[in-house]
mmCIF file of C-alpha atoms in Angstrom:
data_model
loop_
_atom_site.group_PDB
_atom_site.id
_atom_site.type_symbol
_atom_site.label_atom_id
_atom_site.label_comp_id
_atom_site.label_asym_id
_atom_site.label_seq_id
_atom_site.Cartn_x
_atom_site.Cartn_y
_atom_site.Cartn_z
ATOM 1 C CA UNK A 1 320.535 90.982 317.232
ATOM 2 C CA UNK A 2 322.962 92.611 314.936
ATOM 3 C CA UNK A 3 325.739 93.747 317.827
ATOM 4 C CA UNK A 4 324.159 96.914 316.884
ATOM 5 C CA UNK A 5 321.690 98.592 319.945
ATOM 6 C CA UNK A 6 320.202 102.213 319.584
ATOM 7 C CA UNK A 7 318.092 104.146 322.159
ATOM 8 C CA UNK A 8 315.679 105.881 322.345
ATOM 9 C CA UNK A 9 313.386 103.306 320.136
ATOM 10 C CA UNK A 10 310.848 106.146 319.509
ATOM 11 C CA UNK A 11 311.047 109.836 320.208
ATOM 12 C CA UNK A 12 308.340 112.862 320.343
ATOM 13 C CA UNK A 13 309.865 115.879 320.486
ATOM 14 C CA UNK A 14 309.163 119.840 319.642
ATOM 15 C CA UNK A 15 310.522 121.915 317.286
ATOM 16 C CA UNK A 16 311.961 123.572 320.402
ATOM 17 C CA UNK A 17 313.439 121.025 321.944
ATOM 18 C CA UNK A 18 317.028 119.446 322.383
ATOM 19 C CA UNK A 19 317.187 115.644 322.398
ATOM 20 C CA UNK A 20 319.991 113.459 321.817
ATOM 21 C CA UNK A 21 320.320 110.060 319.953
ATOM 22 C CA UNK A 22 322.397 107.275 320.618
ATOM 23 C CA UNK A 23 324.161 104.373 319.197
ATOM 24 C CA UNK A 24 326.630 101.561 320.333
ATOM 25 C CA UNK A 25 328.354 98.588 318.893
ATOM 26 C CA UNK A 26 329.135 95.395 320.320
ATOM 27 C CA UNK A 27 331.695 94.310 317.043
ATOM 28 C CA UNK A 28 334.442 96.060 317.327
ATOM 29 C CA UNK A 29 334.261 97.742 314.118
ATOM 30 C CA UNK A 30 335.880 100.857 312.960
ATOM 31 C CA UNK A 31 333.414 102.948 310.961
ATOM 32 C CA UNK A 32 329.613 104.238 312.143
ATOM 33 C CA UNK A 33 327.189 105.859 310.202
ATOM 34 C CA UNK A 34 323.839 107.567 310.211
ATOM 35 C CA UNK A 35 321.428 107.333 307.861
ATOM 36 C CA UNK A 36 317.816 109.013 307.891
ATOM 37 C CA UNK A 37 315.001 106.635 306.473
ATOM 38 C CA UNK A 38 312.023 108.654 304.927
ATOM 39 C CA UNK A 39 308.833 107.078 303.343
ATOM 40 C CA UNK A 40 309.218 106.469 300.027
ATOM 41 C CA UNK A 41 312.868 108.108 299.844
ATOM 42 C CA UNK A 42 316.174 105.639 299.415
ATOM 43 C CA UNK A 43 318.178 105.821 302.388
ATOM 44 C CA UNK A 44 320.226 109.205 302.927
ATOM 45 C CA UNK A 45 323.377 108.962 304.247
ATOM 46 C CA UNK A 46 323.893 111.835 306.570
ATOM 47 C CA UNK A 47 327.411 111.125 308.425
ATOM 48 C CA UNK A 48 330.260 108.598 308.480
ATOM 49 C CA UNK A 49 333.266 108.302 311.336
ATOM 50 C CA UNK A 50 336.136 106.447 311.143
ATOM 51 C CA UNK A 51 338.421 105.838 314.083
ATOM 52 C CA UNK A 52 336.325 108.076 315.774
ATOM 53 C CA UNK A 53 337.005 110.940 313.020
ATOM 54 C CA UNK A 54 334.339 112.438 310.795
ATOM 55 C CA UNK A 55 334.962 111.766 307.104
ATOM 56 C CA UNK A 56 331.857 112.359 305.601
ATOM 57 C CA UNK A 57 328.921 115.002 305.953
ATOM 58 C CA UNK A 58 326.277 114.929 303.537
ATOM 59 C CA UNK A 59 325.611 118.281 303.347
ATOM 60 C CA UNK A 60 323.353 117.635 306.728
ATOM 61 C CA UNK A 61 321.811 120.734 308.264
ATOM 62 C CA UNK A 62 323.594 122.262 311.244
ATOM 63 C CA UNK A 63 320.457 121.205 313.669
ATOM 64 C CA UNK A 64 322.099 117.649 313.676
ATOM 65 C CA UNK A 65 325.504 117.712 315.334
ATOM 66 C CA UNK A 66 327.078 114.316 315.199
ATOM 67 C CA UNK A 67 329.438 113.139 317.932
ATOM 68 C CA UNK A 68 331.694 109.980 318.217
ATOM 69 C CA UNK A 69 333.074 109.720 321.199
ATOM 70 C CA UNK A 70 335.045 106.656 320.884
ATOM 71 C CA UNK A 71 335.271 103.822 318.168
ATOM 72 C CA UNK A 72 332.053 102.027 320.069
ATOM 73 C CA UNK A 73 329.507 105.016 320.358
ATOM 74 C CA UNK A 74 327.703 107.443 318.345
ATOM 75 C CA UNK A 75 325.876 110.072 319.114
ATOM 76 C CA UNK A 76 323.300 112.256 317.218
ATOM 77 C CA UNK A 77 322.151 115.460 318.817
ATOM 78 C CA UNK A 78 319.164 117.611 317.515
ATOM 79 C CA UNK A 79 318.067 120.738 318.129
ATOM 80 C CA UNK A 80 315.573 122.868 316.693
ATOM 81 C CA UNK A 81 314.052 120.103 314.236
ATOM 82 C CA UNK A 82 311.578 120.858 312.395
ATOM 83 C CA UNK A 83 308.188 118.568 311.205
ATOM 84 C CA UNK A 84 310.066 117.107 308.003
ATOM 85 C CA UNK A 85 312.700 116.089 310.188
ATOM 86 C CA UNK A 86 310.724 113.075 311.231
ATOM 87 C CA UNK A 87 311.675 109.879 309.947
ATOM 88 C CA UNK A 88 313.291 106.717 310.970
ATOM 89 C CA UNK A 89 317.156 107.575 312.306
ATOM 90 C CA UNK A 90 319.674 104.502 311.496
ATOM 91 C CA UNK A 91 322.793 103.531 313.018
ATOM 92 C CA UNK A 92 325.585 101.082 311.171
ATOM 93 C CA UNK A 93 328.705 100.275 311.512
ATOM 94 C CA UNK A 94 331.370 98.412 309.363
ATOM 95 C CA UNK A 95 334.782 97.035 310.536
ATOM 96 C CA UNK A 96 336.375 99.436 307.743
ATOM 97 C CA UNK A 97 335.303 101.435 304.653
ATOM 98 C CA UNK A 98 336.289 99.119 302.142
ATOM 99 C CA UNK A 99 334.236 98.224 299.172
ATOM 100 C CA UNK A 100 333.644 94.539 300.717
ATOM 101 C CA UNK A 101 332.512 95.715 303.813
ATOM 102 C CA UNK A 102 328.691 95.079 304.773
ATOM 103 C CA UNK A 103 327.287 97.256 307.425
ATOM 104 C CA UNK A 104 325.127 95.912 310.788
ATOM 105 C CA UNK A 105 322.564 98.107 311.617
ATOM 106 C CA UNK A 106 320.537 99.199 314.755
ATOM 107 C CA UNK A 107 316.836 99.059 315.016
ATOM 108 C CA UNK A 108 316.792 102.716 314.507
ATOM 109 C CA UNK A 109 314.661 105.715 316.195
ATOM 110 C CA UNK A 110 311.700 106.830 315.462
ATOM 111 C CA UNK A 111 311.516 110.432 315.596
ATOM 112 C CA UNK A 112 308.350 112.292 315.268
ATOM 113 C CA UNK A 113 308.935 116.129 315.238
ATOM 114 C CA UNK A 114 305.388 117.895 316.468
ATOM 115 C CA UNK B 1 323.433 109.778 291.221
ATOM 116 C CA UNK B 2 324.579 105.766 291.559
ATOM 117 C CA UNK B 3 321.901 104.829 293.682
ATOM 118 C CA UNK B 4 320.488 101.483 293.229
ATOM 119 C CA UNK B 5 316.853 101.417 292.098
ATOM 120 C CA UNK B 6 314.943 98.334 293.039
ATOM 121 C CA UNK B 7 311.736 96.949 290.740
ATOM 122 C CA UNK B 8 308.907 96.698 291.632
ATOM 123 C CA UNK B 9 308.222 98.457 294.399
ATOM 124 C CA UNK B 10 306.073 96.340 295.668
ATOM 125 C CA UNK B 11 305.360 92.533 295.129
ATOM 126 C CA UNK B 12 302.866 90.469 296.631
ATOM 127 C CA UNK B 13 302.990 86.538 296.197
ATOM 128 C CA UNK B 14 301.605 83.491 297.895
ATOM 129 C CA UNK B 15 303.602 80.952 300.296
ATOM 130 C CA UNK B 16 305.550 78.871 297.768
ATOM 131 C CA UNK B 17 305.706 81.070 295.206
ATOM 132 C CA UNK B 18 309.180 82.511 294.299
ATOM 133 C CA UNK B 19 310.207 85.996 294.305
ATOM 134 C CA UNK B 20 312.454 87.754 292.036
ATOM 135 C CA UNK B 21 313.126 91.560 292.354
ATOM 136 C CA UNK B 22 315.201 93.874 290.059
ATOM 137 C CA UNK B 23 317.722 96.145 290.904
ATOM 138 C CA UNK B 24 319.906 98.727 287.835
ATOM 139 C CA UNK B 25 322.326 101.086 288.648
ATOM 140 C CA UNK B 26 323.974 103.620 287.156
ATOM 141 C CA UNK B 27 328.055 103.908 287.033
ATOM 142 C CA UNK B 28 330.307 101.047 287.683
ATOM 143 C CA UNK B 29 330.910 98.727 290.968
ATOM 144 C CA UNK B 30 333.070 96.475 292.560
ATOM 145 C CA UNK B 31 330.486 95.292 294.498
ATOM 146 C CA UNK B 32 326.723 95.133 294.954
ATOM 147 C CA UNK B 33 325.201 93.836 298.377
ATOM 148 C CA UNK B 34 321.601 93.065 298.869
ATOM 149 C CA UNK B 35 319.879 93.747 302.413
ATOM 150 C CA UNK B 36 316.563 93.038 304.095
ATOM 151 C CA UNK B 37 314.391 95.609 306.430
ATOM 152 C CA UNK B 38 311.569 93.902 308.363
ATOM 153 C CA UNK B 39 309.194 97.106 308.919
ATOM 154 C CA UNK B 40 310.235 99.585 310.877
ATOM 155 C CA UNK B 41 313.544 97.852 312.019
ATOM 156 C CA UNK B 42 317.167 98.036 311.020
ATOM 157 C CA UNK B 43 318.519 96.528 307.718
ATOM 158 C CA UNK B 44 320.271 92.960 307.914
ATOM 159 C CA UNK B 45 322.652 91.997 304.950
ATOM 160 C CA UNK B 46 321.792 89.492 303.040
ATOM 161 C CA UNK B 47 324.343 88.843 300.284
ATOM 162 C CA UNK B 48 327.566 90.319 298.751
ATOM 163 C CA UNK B 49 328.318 89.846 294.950
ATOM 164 C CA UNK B 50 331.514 91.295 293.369
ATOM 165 C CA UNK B 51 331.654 92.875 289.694
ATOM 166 C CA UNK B 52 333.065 89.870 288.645
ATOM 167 C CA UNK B 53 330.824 87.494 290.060
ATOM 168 C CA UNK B 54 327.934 86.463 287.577
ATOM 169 C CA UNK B 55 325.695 84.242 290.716
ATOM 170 C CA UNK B 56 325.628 83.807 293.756
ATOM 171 C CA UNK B 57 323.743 81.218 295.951
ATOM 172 C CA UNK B 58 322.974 81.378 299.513
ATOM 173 C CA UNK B 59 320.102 79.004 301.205
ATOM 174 C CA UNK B 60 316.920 80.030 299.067
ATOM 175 C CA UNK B 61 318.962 83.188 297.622
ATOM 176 C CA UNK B 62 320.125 83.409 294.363
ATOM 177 C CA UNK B 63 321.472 86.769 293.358
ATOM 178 C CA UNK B 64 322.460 87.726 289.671
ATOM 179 C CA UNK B 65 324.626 90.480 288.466
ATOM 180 C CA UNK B 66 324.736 91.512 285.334
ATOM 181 C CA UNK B 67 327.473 94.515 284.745
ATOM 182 C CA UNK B 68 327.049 95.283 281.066
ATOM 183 C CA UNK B 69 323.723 95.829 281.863
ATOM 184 C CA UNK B 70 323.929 97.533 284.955
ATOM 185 C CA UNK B 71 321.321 95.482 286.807
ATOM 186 C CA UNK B 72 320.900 92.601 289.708
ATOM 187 C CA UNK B 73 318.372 90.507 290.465
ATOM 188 C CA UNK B 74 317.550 88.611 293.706
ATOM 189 C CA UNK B 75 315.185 85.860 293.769
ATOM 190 C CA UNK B 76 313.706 83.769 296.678
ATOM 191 C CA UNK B 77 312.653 80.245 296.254
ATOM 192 C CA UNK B 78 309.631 78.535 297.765
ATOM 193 C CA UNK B 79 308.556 82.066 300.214
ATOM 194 C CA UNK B 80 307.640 82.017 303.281
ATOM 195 C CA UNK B 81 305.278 84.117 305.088
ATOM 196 C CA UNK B 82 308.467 85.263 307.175
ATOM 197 C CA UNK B 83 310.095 87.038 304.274
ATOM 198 C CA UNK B 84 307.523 89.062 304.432
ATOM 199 C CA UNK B 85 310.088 92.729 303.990
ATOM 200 C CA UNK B 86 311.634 95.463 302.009
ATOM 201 C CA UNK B 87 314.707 94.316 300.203
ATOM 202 C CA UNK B 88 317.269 96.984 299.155
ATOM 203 C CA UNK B 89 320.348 96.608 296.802
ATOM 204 C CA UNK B 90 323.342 98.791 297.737
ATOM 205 C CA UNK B 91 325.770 99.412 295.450
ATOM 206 C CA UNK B 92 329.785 101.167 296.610
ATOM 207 C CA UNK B 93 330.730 104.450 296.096
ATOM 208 C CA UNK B 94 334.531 105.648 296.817
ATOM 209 C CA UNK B 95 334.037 108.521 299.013
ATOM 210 C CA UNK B 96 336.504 111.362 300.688
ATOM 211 C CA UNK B 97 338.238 108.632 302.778
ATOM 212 C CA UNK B 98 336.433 104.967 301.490
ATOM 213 C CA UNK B 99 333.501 103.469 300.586
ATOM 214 C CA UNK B 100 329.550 104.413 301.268
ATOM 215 C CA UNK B 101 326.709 102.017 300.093
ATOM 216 C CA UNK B 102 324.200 103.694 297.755
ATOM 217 C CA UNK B 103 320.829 102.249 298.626
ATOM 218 C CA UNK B 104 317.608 102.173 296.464
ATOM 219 C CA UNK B 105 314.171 102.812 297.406
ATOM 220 C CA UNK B 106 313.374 98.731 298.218
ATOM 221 C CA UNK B 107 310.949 96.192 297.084
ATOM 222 C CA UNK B 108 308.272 95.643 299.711
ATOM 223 C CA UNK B 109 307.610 92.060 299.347
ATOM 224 C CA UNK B 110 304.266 90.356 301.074
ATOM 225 C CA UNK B 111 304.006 86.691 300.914
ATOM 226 C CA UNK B 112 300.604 85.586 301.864
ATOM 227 C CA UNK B 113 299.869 82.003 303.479
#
């Protein structure tokens, strides 16, 4: 276990729906990021928070709206996905953004968009 | 772009065997960090080597930097089936407000018994 959880594991949604991911971390850490995992693509960085404040959107379509409630949670909702949406959704998080910091990731969601 | 780029992308070796797997960037670093993704899980980080660091050991992992070449190299001694994973170097990038990791497309190692 990394101190980092995410649920759901595995999601199905349609193109219609609205679903909502979630991360938490157990290490007291400062900074959380998502990152979207695609087959044969490096990992994208989509957002980064730090002290709950968004610092960094990777030019990530408007049908994912991040939300950080508080230092310990992250949130990803979706809405309106479409099919090449689907991939594998990571969570990190790093005590700070320095260049020495490692990140501690979740297991991640797998998100199929039908 | 300063994303790592691991070689090869795929490597498949026996128990015992060693491993070594490539990784060149492209602008410079202060650090480069190696991580390891057991399929279809989260990525766990392995080991952290600064610009000025030429090696670095840890247990069976020996990592290499090389900054006038822009390249790394990880290598695993005496695999193990359990190693069986995609590896991905990392490399820091100063962003709005602090660093980001810049992450190649892996090396999916498979180490037979």
């Amino acid at each position: 276990e990394t101190g980092v959880t995410q649920t759901p594991r595995h999601l199905v949604m349609g193109m219609t729906n609205k679903k909502s991911l979630k991360c938490e971390q157990h290490l007291g850490h400062n900074a959380m990021y998502w990152y979207k995992q695609s087959a044969k693509k490096p990992l994208e960085l989509m957002f980064v928070y730090n002290f709950k404040e968004q610092t960094e959107n990777n030019s990530v379509p408007s049908r994912f709206s991040p939300e950080c409630p508080n230092s310990s949670h992250l949130f990803l909702h979706l809405h309106t996905l479409q099919p090449e949406d689907s991939a594998l959704y990571l969570c990190a998080s790093s005590q700070d953004r320095r260049s020495t910091d490692t990140q501690y990731f979740g297991p991640g969601t797998r998100l199929t968009v039908l | 772009s300063q994303q790592g780029e691991e070689d090869p992308q795929a490597l498949s070796i026996q128990e015992g065997e060693n491993a070594t797997m490539n990784c060149s960037y492209k602008t410079s670093i202060n650090n480069l960090q190696w991580y390891r993704q057991n399929s279809g899980r989260g990525l766990v980080h392995l080991i952290l080597i600064r610009s000025n660091e030429r090696e670095k050991h840890s247990g069976r992992l020996r990592v290499t930097l090389d900054t006038s070449k822009k390249s790394s190299s990880l290598l695993i001694t005496a695999s193990r089936a359990a190693d069986t994973a995609s590896y991905f170097c990392a490399t820091d990038a100063l962003k709005n407000s602090g660093y980001a990791l810049n992450f190649g497309k892996g090396t999916s190692l498979l180490v037979t018994p």
